[in-house]
XYZ file of C-alpha atoms in Angstrom:
392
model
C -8.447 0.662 -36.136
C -11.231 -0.499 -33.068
C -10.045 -4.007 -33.950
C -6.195 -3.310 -33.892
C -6.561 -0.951 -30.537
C -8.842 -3.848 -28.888
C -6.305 -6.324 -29.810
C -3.786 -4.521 -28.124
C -5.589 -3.743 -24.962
C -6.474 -7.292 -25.019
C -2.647 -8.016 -25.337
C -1.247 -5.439 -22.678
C -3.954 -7.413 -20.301
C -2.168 -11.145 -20.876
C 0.805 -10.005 -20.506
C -0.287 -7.867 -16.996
C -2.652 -10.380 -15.201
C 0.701 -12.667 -14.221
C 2.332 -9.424 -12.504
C -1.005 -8.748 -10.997
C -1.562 -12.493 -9.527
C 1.996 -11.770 -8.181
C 1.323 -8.650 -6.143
C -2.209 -9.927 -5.303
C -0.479 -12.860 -3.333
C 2.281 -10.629 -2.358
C 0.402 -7.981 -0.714
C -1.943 -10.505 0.992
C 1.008 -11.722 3.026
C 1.220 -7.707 4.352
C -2.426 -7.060 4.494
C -3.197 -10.515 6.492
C -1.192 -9.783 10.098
C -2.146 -5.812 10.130
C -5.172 -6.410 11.944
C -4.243 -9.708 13.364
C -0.761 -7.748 14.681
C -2.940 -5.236 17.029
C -4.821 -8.265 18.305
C -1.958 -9.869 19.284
C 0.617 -7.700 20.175
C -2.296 -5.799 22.591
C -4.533 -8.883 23.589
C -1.854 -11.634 23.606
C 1.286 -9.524 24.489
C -0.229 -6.977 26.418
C 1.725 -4.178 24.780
C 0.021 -0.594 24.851
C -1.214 1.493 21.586
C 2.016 2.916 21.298
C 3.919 -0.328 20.713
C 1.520 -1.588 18.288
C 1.897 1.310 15.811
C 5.404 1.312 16.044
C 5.068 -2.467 15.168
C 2.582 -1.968 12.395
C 4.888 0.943 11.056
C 8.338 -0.452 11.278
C 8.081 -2.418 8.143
C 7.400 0.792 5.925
C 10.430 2.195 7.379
C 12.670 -0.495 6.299
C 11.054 -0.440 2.842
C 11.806 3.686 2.526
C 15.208 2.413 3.217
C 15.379 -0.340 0.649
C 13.812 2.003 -1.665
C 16.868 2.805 -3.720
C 18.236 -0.425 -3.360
C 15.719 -1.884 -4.838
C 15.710 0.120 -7.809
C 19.157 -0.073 -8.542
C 19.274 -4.161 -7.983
C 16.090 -3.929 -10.620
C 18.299 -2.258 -12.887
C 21.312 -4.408 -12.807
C 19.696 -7.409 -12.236
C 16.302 -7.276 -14.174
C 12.908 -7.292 -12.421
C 12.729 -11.213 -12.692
C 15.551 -11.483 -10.159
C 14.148 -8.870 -7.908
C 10.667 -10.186 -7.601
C 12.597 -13.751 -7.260
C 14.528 -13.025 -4.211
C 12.128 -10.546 -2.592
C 9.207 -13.309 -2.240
C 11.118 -16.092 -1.282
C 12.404 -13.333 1.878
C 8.862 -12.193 2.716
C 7.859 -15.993 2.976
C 11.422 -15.638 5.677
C 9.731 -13.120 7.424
C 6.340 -14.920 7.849
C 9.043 -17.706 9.362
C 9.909 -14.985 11.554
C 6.347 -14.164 12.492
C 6.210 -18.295 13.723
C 8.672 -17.899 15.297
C 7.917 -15.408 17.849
C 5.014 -17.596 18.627
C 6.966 -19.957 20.250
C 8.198 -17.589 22.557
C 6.431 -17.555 26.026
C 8.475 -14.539 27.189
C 6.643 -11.309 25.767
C 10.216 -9.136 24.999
C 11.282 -11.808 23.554
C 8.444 -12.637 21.067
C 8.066 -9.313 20.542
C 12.209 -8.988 19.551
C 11.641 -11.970 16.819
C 8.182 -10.125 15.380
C 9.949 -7.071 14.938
C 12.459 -8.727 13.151
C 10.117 -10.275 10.414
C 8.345 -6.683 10.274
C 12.140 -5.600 9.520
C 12.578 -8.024 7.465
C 9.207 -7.773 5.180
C 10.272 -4.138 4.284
C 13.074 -5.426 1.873
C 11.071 -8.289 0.567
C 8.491 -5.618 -0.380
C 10.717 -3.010 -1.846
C 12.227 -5.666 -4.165
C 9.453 -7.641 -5.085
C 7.050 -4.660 -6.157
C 10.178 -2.367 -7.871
C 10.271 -5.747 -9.529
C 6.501 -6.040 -10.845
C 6.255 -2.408 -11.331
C 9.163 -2.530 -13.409
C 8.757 -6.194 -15.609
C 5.347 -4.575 -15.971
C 6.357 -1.528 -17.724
C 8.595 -3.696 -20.028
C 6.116 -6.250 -20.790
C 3.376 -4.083 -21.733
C 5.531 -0.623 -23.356
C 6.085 2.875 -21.527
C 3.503 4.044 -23.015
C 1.257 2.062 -20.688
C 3.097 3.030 -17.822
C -0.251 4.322 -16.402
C -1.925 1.236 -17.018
C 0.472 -0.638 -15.189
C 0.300 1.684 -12.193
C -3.413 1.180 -11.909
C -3.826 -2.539 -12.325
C -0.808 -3.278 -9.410
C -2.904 -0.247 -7.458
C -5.894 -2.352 -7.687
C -3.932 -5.801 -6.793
C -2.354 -3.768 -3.919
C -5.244 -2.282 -2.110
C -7.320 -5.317 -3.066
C -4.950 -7.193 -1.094
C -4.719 -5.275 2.285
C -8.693 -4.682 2.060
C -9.136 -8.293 1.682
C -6.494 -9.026 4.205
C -8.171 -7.012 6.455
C -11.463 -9.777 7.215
C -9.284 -12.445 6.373
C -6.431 -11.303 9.235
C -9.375 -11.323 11.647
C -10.834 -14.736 10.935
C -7.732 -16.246 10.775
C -6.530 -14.921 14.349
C -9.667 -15.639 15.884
C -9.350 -18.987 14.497
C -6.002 -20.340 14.453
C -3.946 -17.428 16.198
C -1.343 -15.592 15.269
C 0.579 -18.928 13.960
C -2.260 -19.319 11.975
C -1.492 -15.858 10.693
C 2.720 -16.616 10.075
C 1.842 -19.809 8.205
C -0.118 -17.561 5.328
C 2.708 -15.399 5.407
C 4.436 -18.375 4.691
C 3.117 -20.065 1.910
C 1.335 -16.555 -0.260
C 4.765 -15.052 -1.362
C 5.484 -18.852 -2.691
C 2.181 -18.859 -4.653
C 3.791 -15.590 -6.454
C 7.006 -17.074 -6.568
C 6.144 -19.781 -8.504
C 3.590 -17.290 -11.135
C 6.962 -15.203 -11.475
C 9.476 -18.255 -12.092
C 7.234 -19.240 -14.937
C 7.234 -16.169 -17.191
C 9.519 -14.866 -19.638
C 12.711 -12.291 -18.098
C 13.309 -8.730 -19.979
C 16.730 -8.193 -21.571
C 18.462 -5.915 -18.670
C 19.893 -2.652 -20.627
C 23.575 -2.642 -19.674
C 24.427 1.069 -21.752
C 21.117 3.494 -21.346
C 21.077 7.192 -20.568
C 21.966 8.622 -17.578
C 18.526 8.825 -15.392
C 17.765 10.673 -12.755
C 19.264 9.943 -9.089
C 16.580 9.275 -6.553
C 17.137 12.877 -4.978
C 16.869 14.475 -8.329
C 13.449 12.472 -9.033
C 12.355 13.697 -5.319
C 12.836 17.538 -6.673
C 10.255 17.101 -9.685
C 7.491 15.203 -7.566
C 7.929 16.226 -4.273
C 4.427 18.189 -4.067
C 2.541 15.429 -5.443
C 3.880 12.722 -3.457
C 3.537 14.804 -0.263
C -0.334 15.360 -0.880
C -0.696 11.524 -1.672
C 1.347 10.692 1.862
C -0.714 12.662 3.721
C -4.167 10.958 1.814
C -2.743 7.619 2.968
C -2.575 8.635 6.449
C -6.270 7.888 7.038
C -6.016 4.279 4.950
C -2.726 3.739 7.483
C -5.099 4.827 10.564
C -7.684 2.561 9.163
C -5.888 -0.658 9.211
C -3.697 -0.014 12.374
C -6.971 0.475 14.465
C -9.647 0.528 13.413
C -10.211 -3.238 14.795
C -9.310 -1.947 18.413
C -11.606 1.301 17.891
C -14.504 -1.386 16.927
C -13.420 -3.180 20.336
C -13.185 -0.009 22.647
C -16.838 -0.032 22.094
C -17.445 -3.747 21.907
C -18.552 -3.643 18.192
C -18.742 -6.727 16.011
C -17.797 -6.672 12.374
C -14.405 -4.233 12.189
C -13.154 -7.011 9.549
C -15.952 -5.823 7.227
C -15.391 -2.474 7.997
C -12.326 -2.882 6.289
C -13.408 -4.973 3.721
C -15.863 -2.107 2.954
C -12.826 0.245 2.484
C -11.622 -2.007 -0.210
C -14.675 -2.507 -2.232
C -14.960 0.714 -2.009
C -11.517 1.992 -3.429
C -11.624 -1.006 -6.141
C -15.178 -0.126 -7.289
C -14.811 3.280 -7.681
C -10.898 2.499 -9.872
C -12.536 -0.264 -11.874
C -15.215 2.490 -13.454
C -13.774 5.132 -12.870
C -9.672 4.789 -13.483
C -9.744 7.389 -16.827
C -10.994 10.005 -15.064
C -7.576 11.870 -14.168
C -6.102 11.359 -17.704
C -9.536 12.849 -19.469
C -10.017 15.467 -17.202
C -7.262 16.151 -14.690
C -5.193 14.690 -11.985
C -5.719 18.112 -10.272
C -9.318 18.116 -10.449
C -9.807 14.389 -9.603
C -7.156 14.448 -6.845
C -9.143 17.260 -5.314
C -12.544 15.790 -5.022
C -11.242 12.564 -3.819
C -9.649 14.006 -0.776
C -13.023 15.857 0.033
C -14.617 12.698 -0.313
C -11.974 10.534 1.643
C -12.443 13.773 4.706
C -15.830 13.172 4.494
C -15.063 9.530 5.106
C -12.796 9.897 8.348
C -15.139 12.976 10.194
C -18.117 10.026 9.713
C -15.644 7.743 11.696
C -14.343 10.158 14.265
C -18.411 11.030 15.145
C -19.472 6.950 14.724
C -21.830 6.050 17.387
C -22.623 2.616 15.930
C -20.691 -0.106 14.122
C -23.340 0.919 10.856
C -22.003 4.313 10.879
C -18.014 3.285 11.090
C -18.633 1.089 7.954
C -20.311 3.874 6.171
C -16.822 6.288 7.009
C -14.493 2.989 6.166
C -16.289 2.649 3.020
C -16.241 6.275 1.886
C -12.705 6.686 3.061
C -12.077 3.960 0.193
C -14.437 5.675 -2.246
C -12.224 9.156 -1.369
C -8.775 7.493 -1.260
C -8.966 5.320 -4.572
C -8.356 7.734 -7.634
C -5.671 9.930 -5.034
C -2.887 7.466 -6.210
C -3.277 7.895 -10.208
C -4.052 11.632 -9.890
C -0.844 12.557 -8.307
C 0.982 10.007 -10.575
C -0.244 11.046 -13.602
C 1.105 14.719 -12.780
C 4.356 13.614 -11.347
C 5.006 11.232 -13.963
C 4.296 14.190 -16.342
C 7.892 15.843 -14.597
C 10.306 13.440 -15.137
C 12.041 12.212 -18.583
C 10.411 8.423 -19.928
C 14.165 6.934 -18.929
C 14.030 7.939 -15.375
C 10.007 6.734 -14.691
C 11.441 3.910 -12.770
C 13.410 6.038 -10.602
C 10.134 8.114 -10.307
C 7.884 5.532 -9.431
C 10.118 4.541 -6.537
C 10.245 7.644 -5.508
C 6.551 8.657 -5.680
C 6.053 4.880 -3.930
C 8.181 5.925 -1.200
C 5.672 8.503 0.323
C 3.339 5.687 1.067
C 5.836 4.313 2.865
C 6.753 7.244 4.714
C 2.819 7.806 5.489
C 2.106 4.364 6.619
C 5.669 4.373 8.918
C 4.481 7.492 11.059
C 1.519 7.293 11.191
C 1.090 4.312 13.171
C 3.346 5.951 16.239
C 1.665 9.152 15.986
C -1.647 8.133 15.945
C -0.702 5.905 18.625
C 0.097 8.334 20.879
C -2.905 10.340 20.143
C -4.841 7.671 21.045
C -2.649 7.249 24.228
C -4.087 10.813 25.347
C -7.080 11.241 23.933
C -8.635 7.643 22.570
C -9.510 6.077 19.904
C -11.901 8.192 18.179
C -9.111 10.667 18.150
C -6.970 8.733 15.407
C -9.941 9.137 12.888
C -9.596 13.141 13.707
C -6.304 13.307 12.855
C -7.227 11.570 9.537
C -9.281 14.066 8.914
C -6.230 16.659 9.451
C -4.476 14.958 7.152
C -6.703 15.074 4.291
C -7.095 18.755 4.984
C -2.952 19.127 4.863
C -3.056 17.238 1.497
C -5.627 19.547 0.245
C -3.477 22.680 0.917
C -0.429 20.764 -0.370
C -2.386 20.269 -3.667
C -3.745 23.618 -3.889
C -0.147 25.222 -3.565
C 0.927 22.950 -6.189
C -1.902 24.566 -8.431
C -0.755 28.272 -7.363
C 2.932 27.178 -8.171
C 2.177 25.944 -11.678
């Protein structure tokens, strides 16, 4: 039975790493240009806090918006198609980002940038509805959780990784450098994606949820993970121009230490919200994560800030697969698509405000500020979790 279940695992794994590769090089091409955008829409442009969070933010808004379109273009189309077409139009967007560097007028760089950010949002929601989805299929619903967690890992390994890499390439090469990796990663992926196998699309299956009814059943659990993103969201909008306020070197590792830490603590730890609780797990991880941001709000050298990035990631890492194990839990195995999106689009809606709002905290009271009101947040998403405990 060992040997049958190993086989399997081993089998589920061959048929995931392809779908991982994909978002891996996807997610790069968004976790790249966020730290390299506050360099250069601040330092180059000369815009104000305020503008850059609106820029960092204005791609998750187009991808809440895409959400459902997404989904249903999954559906009808098969998640082959959609992860087709949505890399080929975030390498558009990265032509975009080149763009605006040709522009010597600021508004008008600034008018092309926001375009690509508008532009990446669409090229996200199709490409990872897409992987999500052709992952599911390739591996059973059954391993739906499985799934989840490997494309979490690609995901966040991505943007940490991005994170150093954004910097060196900036300080390098510029921002063009930046647009030309935005370029060519979403190829990489396209050409992984082009070379596997499509899933039959279903043309007569039950009636699933709509995305409103889906909202109803997880509502709770996605709110508490939105507000536990916050502090990631703060993290990469600023945390390179809080290093600078104080004329720290190393904010690139910083973030890099957020990622090893939220990929560490999912490679060994992963089972621990099936076996004992998404509840439980969910609850801890906050603390941790607060713990993480109060460390950054009271830094008073670049040592401690790494210590808060990295504990933030520690906190942050089993959130996601605690309040999807639970919300998954709500909704009937033929509308877990519909779910997922759903439950995916309260990242989005964290990572879209936050950037404005924390920039105009920072606007009155500075940078050390934004790392205060991540601690806020992972207070609200403690209360939002402990209602949903008293409710059940």
């Amino acid at each position: 039975m060992n040997i049958q279940q190993n086989e399997q695992e081993r089998s589920a794994a061959r048929n995931l790493l392809p779908l991982v590769a994909i978002v891996f090089s996807g997610f790069l091409c968004i976790g790249i240009p966020l730290p390299a955008l506050p360099l250069h829409v601040n330092g180059t442009l000369g815009y104000s806090a305020i503008v850059v969070g609106w820029i960092v933010g204005i791609q998750s808004f187009a991808t809440i918006l895409t959400r459902k379109f997404a989904g249903a273009y999954c559906d009808r189309h098969g998640p082959k198609q959609s992860v087709s077409i949505g890399l080929p139009m975030a390498s558009c967007a990265g032509l975009l980002y080149l763009v605006s560097t040709w522009i010597a007028n600021p508004l008008g760089s600034i008018a092309v940038l926001t375009l690509g950010r508008l532009l990446m949002g669409p090229a996200e929601s199709l490409f990872l509805t897409g992987t999500m989805t052709w992952g599911i299929g390739r591996v059973g619903i059954a391993k739906t959780g499985k799934v989840m967690a490997w494309q979490g890992i690609a995901m966040f390994a991505a943007l940490g990784i991005g994170g150093p890499l954004g910097v060196a390439i900036q300080q390098r090469f510029g921002f063009a450098g930046v647009a030309w990796t935005t370029i060519v990663l979403p190829l990489l992926g396209f050409v992984i994606a082009r070379m596997l196998s499509a899933l039959a699309v279903s043309r007569g299956h039950l009636q699933g949820l709509s995305f409103m009814g889906a909202l109803a059943l997880i509502w709770r659990f996605g709110l508490a993970l939105a507000f536990s993103a916050m502090p990631f969201a703060i993290l990469t909008s600023f945390l390179v121009l809080f290093y600078g306020s104080y004329g720290w070197q190393g904010a690139g590792y910083a973030i890099l230490g957020f990622s090893v830490g939220y990929i560490g603590v999912r490679l060994f730890f992963a089972h621990l919200p099936d076996r004992i609780g998404g509840a439980k797990v969910g609850a801890v991880s906050v603390v941790i994560e607060l713990c993480g941001q109060l460390m950054l709000w009271q830094a008073h050298d670049p040592m401690m800030a790494l210590a808060g990035s990295v504990l933030t990631g520690i906190g942050f890492s089993l959130v996601f697969p605690s309040m999807g194990v639970q919300a998954m839990a709500r909704v009937p195995a033929h509308s877990r698509g519909m779910a997922v999106a759903c439950f995916m689009a309260f990242i989005d809606v964290a990572s879209g405000l936050t950037g404005p709002i924390v920039g105009m905290v920072i606007g009155l009271y500075g940078y050390p500020a934004a790392f205060l009101a991540g601690t806020l947040a992972c207070v609200a998403s403690l209360l939002v979790m402990w209602s949903s405990v008293r409710r059940n």
